[in-house]
Coordinates of C-alpha atoms in Angstrom, one line a residue:
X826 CA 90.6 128.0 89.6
X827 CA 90.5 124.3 89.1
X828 CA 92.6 123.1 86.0
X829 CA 91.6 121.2 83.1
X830 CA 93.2 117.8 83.6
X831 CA 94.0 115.4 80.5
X832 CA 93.6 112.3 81.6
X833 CA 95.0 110.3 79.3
X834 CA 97.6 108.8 81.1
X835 CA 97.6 108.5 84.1
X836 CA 100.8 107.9 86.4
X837 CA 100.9 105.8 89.7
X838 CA 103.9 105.8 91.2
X839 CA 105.2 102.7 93.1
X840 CA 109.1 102.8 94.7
X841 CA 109.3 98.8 94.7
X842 CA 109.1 98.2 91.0
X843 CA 110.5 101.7 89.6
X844 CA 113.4 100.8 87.5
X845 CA 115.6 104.1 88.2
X846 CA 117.0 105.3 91.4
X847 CA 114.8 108.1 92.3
X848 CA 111.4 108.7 92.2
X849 CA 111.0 112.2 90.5
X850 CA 113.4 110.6 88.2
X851 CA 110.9 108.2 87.1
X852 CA 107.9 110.6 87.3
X853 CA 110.4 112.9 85.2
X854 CA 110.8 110.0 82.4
X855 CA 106.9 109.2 82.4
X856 CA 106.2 112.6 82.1
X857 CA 108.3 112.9 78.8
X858 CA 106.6 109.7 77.3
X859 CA 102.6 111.1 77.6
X860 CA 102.0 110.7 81.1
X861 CA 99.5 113.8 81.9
X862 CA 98.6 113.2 85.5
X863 CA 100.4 111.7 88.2
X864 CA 99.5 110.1 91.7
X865 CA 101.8 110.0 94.0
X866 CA 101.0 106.6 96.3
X867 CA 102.9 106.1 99.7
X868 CA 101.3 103.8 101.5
X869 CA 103.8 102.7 103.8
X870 CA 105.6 105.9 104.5
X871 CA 106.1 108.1 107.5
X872 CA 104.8 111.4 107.1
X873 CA 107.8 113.3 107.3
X874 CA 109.3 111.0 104.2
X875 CA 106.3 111.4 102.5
X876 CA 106.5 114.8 102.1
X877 CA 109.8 115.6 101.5
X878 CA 109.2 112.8 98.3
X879 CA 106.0 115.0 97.4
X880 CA 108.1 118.4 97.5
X881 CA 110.3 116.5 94.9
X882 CA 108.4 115.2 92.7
X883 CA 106.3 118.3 92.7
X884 CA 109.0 120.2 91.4
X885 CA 109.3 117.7 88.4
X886 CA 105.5 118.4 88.0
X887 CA 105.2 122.0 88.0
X888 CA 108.4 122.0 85.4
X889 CA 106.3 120.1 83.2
X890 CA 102.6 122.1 84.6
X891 CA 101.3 118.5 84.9
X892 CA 99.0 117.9 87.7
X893 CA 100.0 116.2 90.9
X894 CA 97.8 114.4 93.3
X895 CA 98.5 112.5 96.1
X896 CA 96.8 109.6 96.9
X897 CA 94.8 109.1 100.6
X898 CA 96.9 112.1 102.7
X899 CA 94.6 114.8 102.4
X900 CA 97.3 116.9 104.9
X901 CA 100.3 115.8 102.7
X902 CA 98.6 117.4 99.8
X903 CA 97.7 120.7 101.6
X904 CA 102.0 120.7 102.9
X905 CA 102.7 120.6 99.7
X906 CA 100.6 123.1 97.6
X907 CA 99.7 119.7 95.3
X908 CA 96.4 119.6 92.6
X909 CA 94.6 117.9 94.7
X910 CA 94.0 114.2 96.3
X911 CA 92.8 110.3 95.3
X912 CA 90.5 109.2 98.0
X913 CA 90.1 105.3 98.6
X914 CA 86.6 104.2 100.0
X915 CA 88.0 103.9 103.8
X916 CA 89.8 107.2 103.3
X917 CA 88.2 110.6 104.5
X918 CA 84.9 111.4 102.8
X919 CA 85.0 113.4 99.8
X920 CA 83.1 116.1 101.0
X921 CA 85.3 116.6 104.0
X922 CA 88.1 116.6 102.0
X923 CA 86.8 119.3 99.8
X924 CA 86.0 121.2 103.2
X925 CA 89.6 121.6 103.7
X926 CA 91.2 121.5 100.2
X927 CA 88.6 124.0 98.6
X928 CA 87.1 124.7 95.3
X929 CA 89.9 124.9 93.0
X930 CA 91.5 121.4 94.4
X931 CA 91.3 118.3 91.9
X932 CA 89.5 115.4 94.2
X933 CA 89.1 111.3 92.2
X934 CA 87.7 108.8 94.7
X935 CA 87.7 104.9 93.7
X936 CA 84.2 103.4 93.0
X937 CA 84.1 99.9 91.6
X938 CA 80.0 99.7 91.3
X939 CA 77.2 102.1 89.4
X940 CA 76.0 103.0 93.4
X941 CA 79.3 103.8 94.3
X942 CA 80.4 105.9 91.2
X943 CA 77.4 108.1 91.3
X944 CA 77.4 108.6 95.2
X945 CA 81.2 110.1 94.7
X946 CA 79.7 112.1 91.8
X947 CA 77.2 113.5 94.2
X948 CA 79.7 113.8 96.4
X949 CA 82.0 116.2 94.7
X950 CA 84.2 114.1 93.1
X951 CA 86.1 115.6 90.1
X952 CA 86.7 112.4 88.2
X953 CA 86.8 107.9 89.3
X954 CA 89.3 106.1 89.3
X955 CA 87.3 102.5 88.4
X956 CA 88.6 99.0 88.5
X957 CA 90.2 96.2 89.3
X958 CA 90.1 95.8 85.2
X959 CA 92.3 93.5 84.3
X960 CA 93.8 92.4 87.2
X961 CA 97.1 93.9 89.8
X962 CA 100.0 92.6 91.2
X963 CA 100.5 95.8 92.9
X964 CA 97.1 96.2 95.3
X965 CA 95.7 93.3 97.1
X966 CA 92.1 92.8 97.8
X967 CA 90.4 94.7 95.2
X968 CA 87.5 93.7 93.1
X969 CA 87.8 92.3 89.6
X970 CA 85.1 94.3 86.6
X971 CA 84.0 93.4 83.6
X972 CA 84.3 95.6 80.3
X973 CA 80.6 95.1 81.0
X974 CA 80.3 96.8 84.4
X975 CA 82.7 99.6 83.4
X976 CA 80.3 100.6 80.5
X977 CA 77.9 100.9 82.7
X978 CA 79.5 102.8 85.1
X979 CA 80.6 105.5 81.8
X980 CA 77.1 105.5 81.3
X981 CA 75.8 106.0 84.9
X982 CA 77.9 109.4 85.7
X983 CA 79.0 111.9 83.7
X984 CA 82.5 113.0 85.6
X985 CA 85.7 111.7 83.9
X986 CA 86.7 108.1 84.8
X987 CA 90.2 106.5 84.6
X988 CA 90.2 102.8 84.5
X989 CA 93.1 100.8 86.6
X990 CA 94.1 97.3 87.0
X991 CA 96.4 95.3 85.1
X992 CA 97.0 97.6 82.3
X993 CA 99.2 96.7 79.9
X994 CA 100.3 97.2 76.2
X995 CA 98.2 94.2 75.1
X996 CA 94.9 95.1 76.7
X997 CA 95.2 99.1 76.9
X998 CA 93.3 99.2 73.9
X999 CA 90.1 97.3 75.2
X1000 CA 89.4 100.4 77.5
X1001 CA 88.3 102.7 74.2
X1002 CA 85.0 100.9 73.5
X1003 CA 84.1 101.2 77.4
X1004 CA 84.2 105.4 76.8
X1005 CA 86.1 106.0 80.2
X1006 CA 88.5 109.1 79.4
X1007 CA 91.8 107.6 80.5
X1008 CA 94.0 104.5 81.9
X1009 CA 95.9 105.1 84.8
X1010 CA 99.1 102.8 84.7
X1011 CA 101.6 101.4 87.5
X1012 CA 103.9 98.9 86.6
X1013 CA 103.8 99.2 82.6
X1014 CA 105.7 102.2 83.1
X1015 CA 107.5 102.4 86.2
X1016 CA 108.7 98.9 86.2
X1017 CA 110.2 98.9 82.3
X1018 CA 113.7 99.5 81.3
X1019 CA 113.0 102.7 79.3
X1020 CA 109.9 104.5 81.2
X1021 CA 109.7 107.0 78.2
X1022 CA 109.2 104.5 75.3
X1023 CA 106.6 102.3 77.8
X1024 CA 104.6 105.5 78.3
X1025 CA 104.8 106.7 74.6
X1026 CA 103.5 103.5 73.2
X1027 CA 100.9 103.1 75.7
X1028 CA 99.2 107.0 75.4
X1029 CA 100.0 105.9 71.5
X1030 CA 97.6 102.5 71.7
X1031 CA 95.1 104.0 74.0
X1032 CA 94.4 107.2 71.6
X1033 CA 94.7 105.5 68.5
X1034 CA 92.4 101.9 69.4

């Protein structure tokens, strides 16, 4: 049976910027903060690596029964036993995805346009992850959106959406009076000097704006 997700806050992890050692130690830290779903993003590891990272942080996960996804690696996700997958526009399509993960697997895809977001609704996807919103340091060559164009996106499907892009303490806020359900956050948790307190005050601002 497929879990009911909050998704408040939502984790993206990144090894680069994390300001701890290890990386379940950071998803551990976020976790106790607010965070209430977590992607796990690889993108430039081997498979072997990136599975024994997923086994890890999954155990931090489970401990706290907070949803784990992993972002593109459909077969990583399956290794693992994890919630389910984020699937990028070049990445497998969702309905093959869903082929081989199954009913009761969470599946987000990334749609930055009103066509795009309702073809991964009809798809099968179980919620969007929409942006660029405010503008990343930590993915090149997305596409900036307006407040504007994420209304209309809110209005155009009715799935859950998590915004991304740039999020920060100072413009977290903003998102409420687009109506998406959630903010998913990279570097304004990982990369602080106390993870908890980052992600406490931003699940704080978000619910409260």
């Amino acid at each position: 049976m497929k879990p009911e997700v909050d998704y408040t806050l939502y984790l993206c992890t990144d090894r680069d910027i994390m300001t701890v050692d290890a990386i379940e130690e950071s998803v551990e830290l976020a976790i106790k903060g607010g965070v209430s779903v977590v992607q796990l993003r690889e993108k430039e590891t081997g498979s072997r690596e990136f599975y024994k990272i997923a086994l890890r942080v999954k155990q931090v996960t489970d401990a706290y029964e907070i949803p784990l996804l992993i972002n593109d690696r459909v077969d990583i996700a399956m290794a693992v036993g994890a919630d389910g997958v984020h699937l990028g526009q070049k990445d497998l399509p969702i309905q093959a995805a869903r082929n081989l993960l199954g009913s009761d697997k969470i599946i987000g895809a990334t749609a930055n346009t009103v066509e795009l977001a309702v073809d991964a609704m009809k798809s099968g996807a179980d919620y969007l992850g929409v942006g660029d919103v405010f503008g990343t340091s930590t993915k090149v060559g997305t596409r900036h959106i307006s407040l504007d164009e994420l209304r209309e996106i809110r209005q155009a499907v009715d799935i859950p959406i998590v915004a991304i892009g740039g999020i920060k303490l100072d413009n977290i806020g903003l998102l409420r009076q687009t109506g998406v359900d959630g903010a998913a956050v990279i570097s304004a948790i990982v990369g602080q000097r106390d993870i908890t307190a980052a992600a406490e005050r931003l699940r704080a601002k978000f619910k409260n704006s």
